[in-house]
PDB file of C-alpha atoms in Angstrom:
ATOM      1  CA  UNK A   1       0.127   0.010  -0.093  1.00  0.00           C
ATOM      2  CA  UNK A   2       1.427   3.653  -0.898  1.00  0.00           C
ATOM      3  CA  UNK A   3       2.507   5.094   2.480  1.00  0.00           C
ATOM      4  CA  UNK A   4       0.523   8.272   1.843  1.00  0.00           C
ATOM      5  CA  UNK A   5      -2.674   5.965   2.261  1.00  0.00           C
ATOM      6  CA  UNK A   6      -1.095   4.337   5.436  1.00  0.00           C
ATOM      7  CA  UNK A   7      -0.772   7.626   7.059  1.00  0.00           C
ATOM      8  CA  UNK A   8      -3.180  10.313   5.386  1.00  0.00           C
ATOM      9  CA  UNK A   9      -6.263   7.841   4.917  1.00  0.00           C
ATOM     10  CA  UNK A  10      -8.775   9.758   2.865  1.00  0.00           C
ATOM     11  CA  UNK A  11      -7.230  13.209   3.205  1.00  0.00           C
ATOM     12  CA  UNK A  12      -3.721  12.153   1.385  1.00  0.00           C
ATOM     13  CA  UNK A  13      -5.262  14.316  -1.542  1.00  0.00           C
ATOM     14  CA  UNK A  14      -4.752  17.408   0.840  1.00  0.00           C
ATOM     15  CA  UNK A  15      -0.983  16.896   1.293  1.00  0.00           C
ATOM     16  CA  UNK A  16       1.103  17.627  -1.888  1.00  0.00           C
ATOM     17  CA  UNK A  17       4.875  15.726  -2.321  1.00  0.00           C
ATOM     18  CA  UNK A  18       7.358  18.224  -1.946  1.00  0.00           C
ATOM     19  CA  UNK A  19      10.687  15.991  -2.325  1.00  0.00           C
ATOM     20  CA  UNK A  20      11.910  12.399  -1.947  1.00  0.00           C
ATOM     21  CA  UNK A  21      14.615  10.982  -1.897  1.00  0.00           C
ATOM     22  CA  UNK A  22      17.422   8.117  -2.365  1.00  0.00           C
ATOM     23  CA  UNK A  23      16.685   7.039   1.315  1.00  0.00           C
ATOM     24  CA  UNK A  24      12.859   6.665   0.909  1.00  0.00           C
ATOM     25  CA  UNK A  25      11.541   9.774   2.924  1.00  0.00           C
ATOM     26  CA  UNK A  26       9.060  11.852   1.537  1.00  0.00           C
ATOM     27  CA  UNK A  27       7.969  15.588   2.501  1.00  0.00           C
ATOM     28  CA  UNK A  28       4.520  16.405   1.963  1.00  0.00           C
ATOM     29  CA  UNK A  29       3.384  20.217   2.674  1.00  0.00           C
ATOM     30  CA  UNK A  30      -0.668  20.196   3.704  1.00  0.00           C
ATOM     31  CA  UNK A  31      -3.263  22.066   1.060  1.00  0.00           C
ATOM     32  CA  UNK A  32      -3.253  25.308   3.304  1.00  0.00           C
ATOM     33  CA  UNK A  33       0.513  25.310   3.608  1.00  0.00           C
ATOM     34  CA  UNK A  34       0.428  25.606   7.214  1.00  0.00           C
ATOM     35  CA  UNK A  35       1.922  22.230   8.066  1.00  0.00           C
ATOM     36  CA  UNK A  36       4.307  20.188   6.581  1.00  0.00           C
ATOM     37  CA  UNK A  37       4.309  16.001   7.224  1.00  0.00           C
ATOM     38  CA  UNK A  38       7.726  13.815   6.791  1.00  0.00           C
ATOM     39  CA  UNK A  39       7.387  10.134   5.927  1.00  0.00           C
ATOM     40  CA  UNK A  40      10.260   7.947   6.234  1.00  0.00           C
ATOM     41  CA  UNK A  41      10.871   4.408   6.272  1.00  0.00           C
ATOM     42  CA  UNK A  42      10.812   1.926   8.836  1.00  0.00           C
ATOM     43  CA  UNK A  43      13.954   1.774   8.569  1.00  0.00           C
ATOM     44  CA  UNK A  44      14.610   5.285   9.271  1.00  0.00           C
ATOM     45  CA  UNK A  45      11.878   5.754  12.057  1.00  0.00           C
ATOM     46  CA  UNK A  46      14.491   6.273  14.255  1.00  0.00           C
ATOM     47  CA  UNK A  47      15.957   9.393  12.658  1.00  0.00           C
ATOM     48  CA  UNK A  48      12.715  11.083  12.098  1.00  0.00           C
ATOM     49  CA  UNK A  49      11.860  10.566  16.243  1.00  0.00           C
ATOM     50  CA  UNK A  50      15.686  12.401  16.722  1.00  0.00           C
ATOM     51  CA  UNK A  51      14.419  14.993  14.988  1.00  0.00           C
ATOM     52  CA  UNK A  52      10.280  15.013  16.576  1.00  0.00           C
ATOM     53  CA  UNK A  53      11.977  14.546  20.023  1.00  0.00           C
ATOM     54  CA  UNK A  54      14.425  17.806  19.507  1.00  0.00           C
ATOM     55  CA  UNK A  55      11.423  19.914  18.172  1.00  0.00           C
ATOM     56  CA  UNK A  56       9.699  19.051  21.206  1.00  0.00           C
ATOM     57  CA  UNK A  57      13.013  19.777  23.192  1.00  0.00           C
ATOM     58  CA  UNK A  58      13.119  23.515  21.504  1.00  0.00           C
ATOM     59  CA  UNK A  59       9.572  24.261  22.272  1.00  0.00           C
ATOM     60  CA  UNK A  60       9.328  27.427  24.468  1.00  0.00           C
ATOM     61  CA  UNK A  61      13.280  27.817  24.228  1.00  0.00           C
ATOM     62  CA  UNK A  62      13.250  30.871  22.330  1.00  0.00           C
ATOM     63  CA  UNK A  63      14.239  29.389  18.880  1.00  0.00           C
ATOM     64  CA  UNK A  64      11.351  30.424  15.971  1.00  0.00           C
ATOM     65  CA  UNK A  65      11.564  26.892  14.479  1.00  0.00           C
ATOM     66  CA  UNK A  66       8.235  23.902  13.677  1.00  0.00           C
ATOM     67  CA  UNK A  67       6.532  22.649  16.682  1.00  0.00           C
ATOM     68  CA  UNK A  68       5.329  18.993  16.379  1.00  0.00           C
ATOM     69  CA  UNK A  69       1.373  18.367  15.603  1.00  0.00           C
ATOM     70  CA  UNK A  70       1.146  14.882  15.245  1.00  0.00           C
ATOM     71  CA  UNK A  71       3.390  11.628  15.336  1.00  0.00           C
ATOM     72  CA  UNK A  72       2.268   8.558  13.956  1.00  0.00           C
ATOM     73  CA  UNK A  73       4.042   5.003  13.359  1.00  0.00           C
ATOM     74  CA  UNK A  74       3.133   2.402  11.801  1.00  0.00           C
ATOM     75  CA  UNK A  75       4.875  -1.231  10.499  1.00  0.00           C
ATOM     76  CA  UNK A  76       5.618   0.226   7.052  1.00  0.00           C
ATOM     77  CA  UNK A  77       7.583   3.264   9.179  1.00  0.00           C
ATOM     78  CA  UNK A  78       6.806   6.527  10.642  1.00  0.00           C
ATOM     79  CA  UNK A  79       5.085   9.977   9.923  1.00  0.00           C
ATOM     80  CA  UNK A  80       6.274  13.331  11.753  1.00  0.00           C
ATOM     81  CA  UNK A  81       3.347  16.570  10.967  1.00  0.00           C
ATOM     82  CA  UNK A  82       5.200  19.572  12.171  1.00  0.00           C
ATOM     83  CA  UNK A  83       3.947  23.397  11.867  1.00  0.00           C
ATOM     84  CA  UNK A  84       5.064  25.444   8.894  1.00  0.00           C
ATOM     85  CA  UNK A  85       7.466  28.249   9.422  1.00  0.00           C
ATOM     86  CA  UNK A  86       6.744  31.112   6.935  1.00  0.00           C
ATOM     87  CA  UNK A  87       9.036  32.694   4.154  1.00  0.00           C
ATOM     88  CA  UNK A  88      11.408  31.145   1.657  1.00  0.00           C
ATOM     89  CA  UNK A  89      14.685  29.149   1.945  1.00  0.00           C
ATOM     90  CA  UNK A  90      17.591  31.476   1.976  1.00  0.00           C
ATOM     91  CA  UNK A  91      19.037  29.233  -0.739  1.00  0.00           C
ATOM     92  CA  UNK A  92      16.501  30.944  -2.779  1.00  0.00           C
ATOM     93  CA  UNK A  93      17.708  34.354  -2.419  1.00  0.00           C
ATOM     94  CA  UNK A  94      20.489  36.410  -4.344  1.00  0.00           C
ATOM     95  CA  UNK A  95      23.467  37.650  -3.521  1.00  0.00           C
ATOM     96  CA  UNK A  96      22.047  40.819  -2.715  1.00  0.00           C
ATOM     97  CA  UNK A  97      19.171  40.103  -0.559  1.00  0.00           C
ATOM     98  CA  UNK A  98      20.909  37.404   1.351  1.00  0.00           C
ATOM     99  CA  UNK A  99      23.056  39.968   1.958  1.00  0.00           C
ATOM    100  CA  UNK A 100      20.729  41.556   3.596  1.00  0.00           C
ATOM    101  CA  UNK A 101      18.735  38.480   5.344  1.00  0.00           C
ATOM    102  CA  UNK A 102      22.142  37.802   6.830  1.00  0.00           C
ATOM    103  CA  UNK A 103      22.232  39.910  10.655  1.00  0.00           C
ATOM    104  CA  UNK A 104      18.611  38.480  11.029  1.00  0.00           C
ATOM    105  CA  UNK A 105      20.096  34.460  10.064  1.00  0.00           C
ATOM    106  CA  UNK A 106      22.780  34.742  12.264  1.00  0.00           C
ATOM    107  CA  UNK A 107      20.788  36.304  15.407  1.00  0.00           C
ATOM    108  CA  UNK A 108      18.719  33.274  14.733  1.00  0.00           C
ATOM    109  CA  UNK A 109      21.754  31.152  14.856  1.00  0.00           C
ATOM    110  CA  UNK A 110      22.592  32.638  17.835  1.00  0.00           C
ATOM    111  CA  UNK A 111      19.262  31.987  19.649  1.00  0.00           C
ATOM    112  CA  UNK A 112      20.796  28.111  18.892  1.00  0.00           C
ATOM    113  CA  UNK A 113      23.413  28.872  20.322  1.00  0.00           C
ATOM    114  CA  UNK A 114      22.789  30.374  23.220  1.00  0.00           C
ATOM    115  CA  UNK A 115      20.954  27.696  24.772  1.00  0.00           C
ATOM    116  CA  UNK A 116      21.229  25.874  27.629  1.00  0.00           C
ATOM    117  CA  UNK A 117      24.237  22.925  26.813  1.00  0.00           C
ATOM    118  CA  UNK A 118      24.093  21.257  30.641  1.00  0.00           C
ATOM    119  CA  UNK A 119      20.044  20.789  29.671  1.00  0.00           C
ATOM    120  CA  UNK A 120      20.177  19.654  26.147  1.00  0.00           C
ATOM    121  CA  UNK A 121      20.194  15.783  25.493  1.00  0.00           C
ATOM    122  CA  UNK A 122      21.767  15.470  22.216  1.00  0.00           C
ATOM    123  CA  UNK A 123      25.291  15.799  21.609  1.00  0.00           C
ATOM    124  CA  UNK A 124      27.731  15.573  18.218  1.00  0.00           C
ATOM    125  CA  UNK A 125      30.857  15.645  19.592  1.00  0.00           C
ATOM    126  CA  UNK A 126      33.631  15.649  17.348  1.00  0.00           C
ATOM    127  CA  UNK A 127      34.808  12.640  18.812  1.00  0.00           C
ATOM    128  CA  UNK A 128      32.449  10.712  18.053  1.00  0.00           C
ATOM    129  CA  UNK A 129      31.750  11.877  14.371  1.00  0.00           C
ATOM    130  CA  UNK A 130      35.286  10.788  14.108  1.00  0.00           C
ATOM    131  CA  UNK A 131      34.847   7.096  15.590  1.00  0.00           C
ATOM    132  CA  UNK A 132      32.267   6.398  13.179  1.00  0.00           C
ATOM    133  CA  UNK A 133      34.571   7.394  10.063  1.00  0.00           C
ATOM    134  CA  UNK A 134      36.868   5.229  12.027  1.00  0.00           C
ATOM    135  CA  UNK A 135      34.323   2.431  12.133  1.00  0.00           C
ATOM    136  CA  UNK A 136      33.469   2.713   8.311  1.00  0.00           C
ATOM    137  CA  UNK A 137      36.931   2.591   7.486  1.00  0.00           C
ATOM    138  CA  UNK A 138      37.581  -0.665   9.701  1.00  0.00           C
ATOM    139  CA  UNK A 139      34.486  -2.279   7.851  1.00  0.00           C
ATOM    140  CA  UNK A 140      35.890  -1.281   4.628  1.00  0.00           C
ATOM    141  CA  UNK A 141      32.340   0.231   3.807  1.00  0.00           C
ATOM    142  CA  UNK A 142      33.805   3.583   2.028  1.00  0.00           C
ATOM    143  CA  UNK A 143      32.777   3.926  -1.408  1.00  0.00           C
ATOM    144  CA  UNK A 144      35.909   5.529  -3.225  1.00  0.00           C
ATOM    145  CA  UNK A 145      33.345   6.889  -6.409  1.00  0.00           C
ATOM    146  CA  UNK A 146      32.372   9.480  -3.526  1.00  0.00           C
ATOM    147  CA  UNK A 147      35.374  10.782  -3.083  1.00  0.00           C
ATOM    148  CA  UNK A 148      37.217  13.768  -4.012  1.00  0.00           C
ATOM    149  CA  UNK A 149      39.421  13.153  -6.886  1.00  0.00           C
ATOM    150  CA  UNK A 150      42.613  14.521  -4.848  1.00  0.00           C
ATOM    151  CA  UNK A 151      41.897  11.914  -2.118  1.00  0.00           C
ATOM    152  CA  UNK A 152      41.089   9.063  -4.253  1.00  0.00           C
ATOM    153  CA  UNK A 153      44.356   7.573  -4.375  1.00  0.00           C
ATOM    154  CA  UNK A 154      45.048   8.067  -0.822  1.00  0.00           C
ATOM    155  CA  UNK A 155      44.902   5.345   1.461  1.00  0.00           C
ATOM    156  CA  UNK A 156      42.106   5.461   3.545  1.00  0.00           C
ATOM    157  CA  UNK A 157      44.144   5.357   6.881  1.00  0.00           C
ATOM    158  CA  UNK A 158      45.926   8.211   5.760  1.00  0.00           C
ATOM    159  CA  UNK A 159      43.168  10.373   5.370  1.00  0.00           C
ATOM    160  CA  UNK A 160      41.750  10.077   8.578  1.00  0.00           C
ATOM    161  CA  UNK A 161      45.317  10.138  10.411  1.00  0.00           C
ATOM    162  CA  UNK A 162      45.644  13.506   8.625  1.00  0.00           C
ATOM    163  CA  UNK A 163      42.652  14.131  10.809  1.00  0.00           C
ATOM    164  CA  UNK A 164      43.380  12.696  13.709  1.00  0.00           C
ATOM    165  CA  UNK A 165      46.632  14.867  14.085  1.00  0.00           C
ATOM    166  CA  UNK A 166      44.804  18.072  14.593  1.00  0.00           C
ATOM    167  CA  UNK A 167      41.903  16.363  16.883  1.00  0.00           C
ATOM    168  CA  UNK A 168      43.658  17.029  20.831  1.00  0.00           C
ATOM    169  CA  UNK A 169      43.889  21.091  20.001  1.00  0.00           C
ATOM    170  CA  UNK A 170      40.209  20.561  18.205  1.00  0.00           C
ATOM    171  CA  UNK A 171      38.537  18.291  20.892  1.00  0.00           C
ATOM    172  CA  UNK A 172      40.274  21.106  23.730  1.00  0.00           C
ATOM    173  CA  UNK A 173      38.342  23.935  21.832  1.00  0.00           C
ATOM    174  CA  UNK A 174      35.127  21.855  21.713  1.00  0.00           C
ATOM    175  CA  UNK A 175      35.564  21.251  25.657  1.00  0.00           C
ATOM    176  CA  UNK A 176      35.868  24.916  26.056  1.00  0.00           C
ATOM    177  CA  UNK A 177      33.355  26.657  23.695  1.00  0.00           C
ATOM    178  CA  UNK A 178      30.956  23.818  23.493  1.00  0.00           C
ATOM    179  CA  UNK A 179      27.387  25.547  22.494  1.00  0.00           C
ATOM    180  CA  UNK A 180      24.052  23.828  21.313  1.00  0.00           C
ATOM    181  CA  UNK A 181      24.637  23.215  17.828  1.00  0.00           C
ATOM    182  CA  UNK A 182      21.695  23.276  14.580  1.00  0.00           C
ATOM    183  CA  UNK A 183      23.667  21.054  12.934  1.00  0.00           C
ATOM    184  CA  UNK A 184      23.101  21.449   9.626  1.00  0.00           C
ATOM    185  CA  UNK A 185      22.632  25.295   9.389  1.00  0.00           C
ATOM    186  CA  UNK A 186      22.841  25.431   5.299  1.00  0.00           C
ATOM    187  CA  UNK A 187      21.274  27.724   3.092  1.00  0.00           C
ATOM    188  CA  UNK A 188      17.775  25.810   2.863  1.00  0.00           C
ATOM    189  CA  UNK A 189      17.230  25.628   6.766  1.00  0.00           C
ATOM    190  CA  UNK A 190      17.055  29.295   6.658  1.00  0.00           C
ATOM    191  CA  UNK A 191      13.493  30.514   6.148  1.00  0.00           C
ATOM    192  CA  UNK A 192      13.797  34.158   4.596  1.00  0.00           C
ATOM    193  CA  UNK A 193      10.264  36.526   4.653  1.00  0.00           C
ATOM    194  CA  UNK A 194      10.698  37.675   1.109  1.00  0.00           C
ATOM    195  CA  UNK A 195       9.463  41.091   1.190  1.00  0.00           C
ATOM    196  CA  UNK A 196      11.181  42.088   4.313  1.00  0.00           C
ATOM    197  CA  UNK A 197      14.499  39.818   3.929  1.00  0.00           C
ATOM    198  CA  UNK A 198      14.250  38.849   7.855  1.00  0.00           C
ATOM    199  CA  UNK A 199      14.786  35.354   8.898  1.00  0.00           C
ATOM    200  CA  UNK A 200      11.222  33.689   9.818  1.00  0.00           C
ATOM    201  CA  UNK A 201      12.735  30.865  11.702  1.00  0.00           C
ATOM    202  CA  UNK A 202      15.044  27.579  11.228  1.00  0.00           C
ATOM    203  CA  UNK A 203      13.666  23.930  10.240  1.00  0.00           C
ATOM    204  CA  UNK A 204      15.296  20.560   9.354  1.00  0.00           C
ATOM    205  CA  UNK A 205      16.850  20.365  12.984  1.00  0.00           C
ATOM    206  CA  UNK A 206      17.127  16.371  13.048  1.00  0.00           C
ATOM    207  CA  UNK A 207      21.056  16.693  13.383  1.00  0.00           C
ATOM    208  CA  UNK A 208      21.001  19.524  16.625  1.00  0.00           C
ATOM    209  CA  UNK A 209      23.184  18.541  19.275  1.00  0.00           C
ATOM    210  CA  UNK A 210      26.065  19.730  21.608  1.00  0.00           C
ATOM    211  CA  UNK A 211      29.504  20.683  19.702  1.00  0.00           C
ATOM    212  CA  UNK A 212      31.842  23.615  18.849  1.00  0.00           C
ATOM    213  CA  UNK A 213      30.403  26.475  17.309  1.00  0.00           C
ATOM    214  CA  UNK A 214      32.487  26.530  14.419  1.00  0.00           C
ATOM    215  CA  UNK A 215      30.791  23.505  12.995  1.00  0.00           C
ATOM    216  CA  UNK A 216      27.772  25.478  12.496  1.00  0.00           C
ATOM    217  CA  UNK A 217      29.441  28.502  11.541  1.00  0.00           C
ATOM    218  CA  UNK A 218      31.936  26.571   9.101  1.00  0.00           C
ATOM    219  CA  UNK A 219      28.688  25.137   7.454  1.00  0.00           C
ATOM    220  CA  UNK A 220      27.098  28.507   7.302  1.00  0.00           C
ATOM    221  CA  UNK A 221      29.658  30.512   5.556  1.00  0.00           C
ATOM    222  CA  UNK A 222      30.441  27.394   3.304  1.00  0.00           C
ATOM    223  CA  UNK A 223      26.952  26.375   2.098  1.00  0.00           C
ATOM    224  CA  UNK A 224      26.503  30.269   1.282  1.00  0.00           C
ATOM    225  CA  UNK A 225      29.361  30.599  -1.221  1.00  0.00           C
ATOM    226  CA  UNK A 226      27.015  29.421  -3.778  1.00  0.00           C
ATOM    227  CA  UNK A 227      24.641  32.295  -3.511  1.00  0.00           C
ATOM    228  CA  UNK A 228      27.299  35.359  -3.396  1.00  0.00           C
ATOM    229  CA  UNK A 229      27.586  37.163  -6.484  1.00  0.00           C
ATOM    230  CA  UNK A 230      31.348  38.702  -6.034  1.00  0.00           C
ATOM    231  CA  UNK A 231      34.098  37.710  -3.452  1.00  0.00           C
ATOM    232  CA  UNK A 232      33.472  40.800  -1.583  1.00  0.00           C
ATOM    233  CA  UNK A 233      30.091  39.690  -0.366  1.00  0.00           C
ATOM    234  CA  UNK A 234      31.249  36.810   1.059  1.00  0.00           C
ATOM    235  CA  UNK A 235      33.791  38.983   3.042  1.00  0.00           C
ATOM    236  CA  UNK A 236      31.341  40.887   4.394  1.00  0.00           C
ATOM    237  CA  UNK A 237      28.900  38.433   5.331  1.00  0.00           C
ATOM    238  CA  UNK A 238      32.031  36.706   7.032  1.00  0.00           C
ATOM    239  CA  UNK A 239      32.283  39.511   9.023  1.00  0.00           C
ATOM    240  CA  UNK A 240      29.015  40.419   9.723  1.00  0.00           C
ATOM    241  CA  UNK A 241      27.990  37.161  10.818  1.00  0.00           C
ATOM    242  CA  UNK A 242      30.840  37.284  13.852  1.00  0.00           C
ATOM    243  CA  UNK A 243      29.806  40.438  14.644  1.00  0.00           C
ATOM    244  CA  UNK A 244      26.243  39.585  15.207  1.00  0.00           C
ATOM    245  CA  UNK A 245      27.370  36.718  17.554  1.00  0.00           C
ATOM    246  CA  UNK A 246      29.601  39.215  19.022  1.00  0.00           C
ATOM    247  CA  UNK A 247      32.294  36.952  18.397  1.00  0.00           C
ATOM    248  CA  UNK A 248      35.621  39.817  18.081  1.00  0.00           C
ATOM    249  CA  UNK A 249      38.184  37.924  17.248  1.00  0.00           C
ATOM    250  CA  UNK A 250      37.191  34.660  14.814  1.00  0.00           C
ATOM    251  CA  UNK A 251      39.679  31.730  14.890  1.00  0.00           C
ATOM    252  CA  UNK A 252      40.499  31.298  11.464  1.00  0.00           C
ATOM    253  CA  UNK A 253      42.158  28.079  12.121  1.00  0.00           C
ATOM    254  CA  UNK A 254      39.367  26.816  13.758  1.00  0.00           C
ATOM    255  CA  UNK A 255      37.051  27.945  10.663  1.00  0.00           C
ATOM    256  CA  UNK A 256      39.537  26.029   8.318  1.00  0.00           C
ATOM    257  CA  UNK A 257      39.890  22.876  10.126  1.00  0.00           C
ATOM    258  CA  UNK A 258      36.087  22.483  10.159  1.00  0.00           C
ATOM    259  CA  UNK A 259      36.200  23.813   6.396  1.00  0.00           C
ATOM    260  CA  UNK A 260      38.737  21.783   4.772  1.00  0.00           C
ATOM    261  CA  UNK A 261      39.813  18.836   7.600  1.00  0.00           C
ATOM    262  CA  UNK A 262      36.644  17.426   8.047  1.00  0.00           C
ATOM    263  CA  UNK A 263      35.301  17.194   4.939  1.00  0.00           C
ATOM    264  CA  UNK A 264      37.045  13.836   4.998  1.00  0.00           C
ATOM    265  CA  UNK A 265      35.370  12.545   7.328  1.00  0.00           C
ATOM    266  CA  UNK A 266      32.771  12.829   5.069  1.00  0.00           C
ATOM    267  CA  UNK A 267      33.698  11.955   2.370  1.00  0.00           C
ATOM    268  CA  UNK A 268      34.621   8.190   4.437  1.00  0.00           C
ATOM    269  CA  UNK A 269      30.981   8.357   5.838  1.00  0.00           C
ATOM    270  CA  UNK A 270      29.499   9.356   2.701  1.00  0.00           C
ATOM    271  CA  UNK A 271      29.873   5.465   1.248  1.00  0.00           C
ATOM    272  CA  UNK A 272      27.436   4.673   3.839  1.00  0.00           C
ATOM    273  CA  UNK A 273      25.281   7.664   4.790  1.00  0.00           C
ATOM    274  CA  UNK A 274      25.348   8.619   0.985  1.00  0.00           C
ATOM    275  CA  UNK A 275      21.376  10.330   1.160  1.00  0.00           C
ATOM    276  CA  UNK A 276      22.288  12.775   3.410  1.00  0.00           C
ATOM    277  CA  UNK A 277      23.110  16.276   2.066  1.00  0.00           C
ATOM    278  CA  UNK A 278      22.070  15.153  -1.514  1.00  0.00           C
ATOM    279  CA  UNK A 279      18.357  14.976  -0.838  1.00  0.00           C
ATOM    280  CA  UNK A 280      18.512  18.565  -1.471  1.00  0.00           C
ATOM    281  CA  UNK A 281      20.767  19.284  -4.011  1.00  0.00           C
ATOM    282  CA  UNK A 282      23.145  17.795  -6.420  1.00  0.00           C
ATOM    283  CA  UNK A 283      26.709  18.237  -5.107  1.00  0.00           C
ATOM    284  CA  UNK A 284      28.024  21.717  -6.375  1.00  0.00           C
ATOM    285  CA  UNK A 285      31.345  21.696  -8.116  1.00  0.00           C
ATOM    286  CA  UNK A 286      32.900  23.645  -5.309  1.00  0.00           C
ATOM    287  CA  UNK A 287      31.564  21.365  -2.773  1.00  0.00           C
ATOM    288  CA  UNK A 288      35.063  19.689  -2.090  1.00  0.00           C
ATOM    289  CA  UNK A 289      36.538  23.620  -1.244  1.00  0.00           C
ATOM    290  CA  UNK A 290      33.973  25.344   0.556  1.00  0.00           C
ATOM    291  CA  UNK A 291      31.255  23.024   1.807  1.00  0.00           C
ATOM    292  CA  UNK A 292      33.433  20.319   3.383  1.00  0.00           C
ATOM    293  CA  UNK A 293      31.913  20.525   6.734  1.00  0.00           C
ATOM    294  CA  UNK A 294      27.816  19.863   5.558  1.00  0.00           C
ATOM    295  CA  UNK A 295      29.285  16.451   5.547  1.00  0.00           C
ATOM    296  CA  UNK A 296      31.139  15.878   8.876  1.00  0.00           C
ATOM    297  CA  UNK A 297      27.701  17.306  10.190  1.00  0.00           C
ATOM    298  CA  UNK A 298      25.272  15.945   8.442  1.00  0.00           C
ATOM    299  CA  UNK A 299      26.850  11.605   8.166  1.00  0.00           C
ATOM    300  CA  UNK A 300      25.852  10.894  11.915  1.00  0.00           C
ATOM    301  CA  UNK A 301      22.346  10.894  13.257  1.00  0.00           C
ATOM    302  CA  UNK A 302      21.316  10.143  16.754  1.00  0.00           C
TER     303      UNK A 302
END
């Protein structure tokens, strides 16, 4: 039986498909535009439940994000129904408009980072991400087709070693500057009012958890790279973001680690978790240079 019939019953015609992916997950928008439904197969029920739990935890904590309307489990899978956040994805904005929306986007991310780490039951620490990469390599589960060209001839253990060399320093930084991270602050996950160009909220919070704040910052900066029309826009956005967040001296070395080194964890993991980033868009040509952090944060779900 069609999953939409299982979860929506006679009202299935009220729900319009938005997207589907290799994972088997499907997203639907209710006809009135005020709600979305995510349907996952049985094999991914736990991941969808993780997003549900995070949204429940976030309610009333000052973060503009969806609220859970309904949760349904069946033998075939699970369905999460959530409220819609108004606006358009920041990914749809021109560089000029994105720059205008950028300060409010930084404020929304800052609201997540200001949440209590001690009260957050979810974590996405670097050691855990690295541990999963080690497991994948030890099981020889890496798909070399998904490695960057420059790394295809490099032994996988060497790729891990490049990241491991920096781990002690980065883990110390993580311990002293840990925040609640969105986990996937890429442009499609910031909703923006197209008239006022103010960020209205955040979506896709299934990867939220405690981590180094630079994990989020690197992904946000990297993923916006495709939107900028000129290098000066990217430079202005960089300065604005750190100013909004009250960071007077950005740690460029730490940012570089999450932009460059961590991408190796992603490409090692993508052979197993190939369905994560590609559900939204194909890999852009500049992914290896600018989008490395996407993989680190998306290659594991709680």
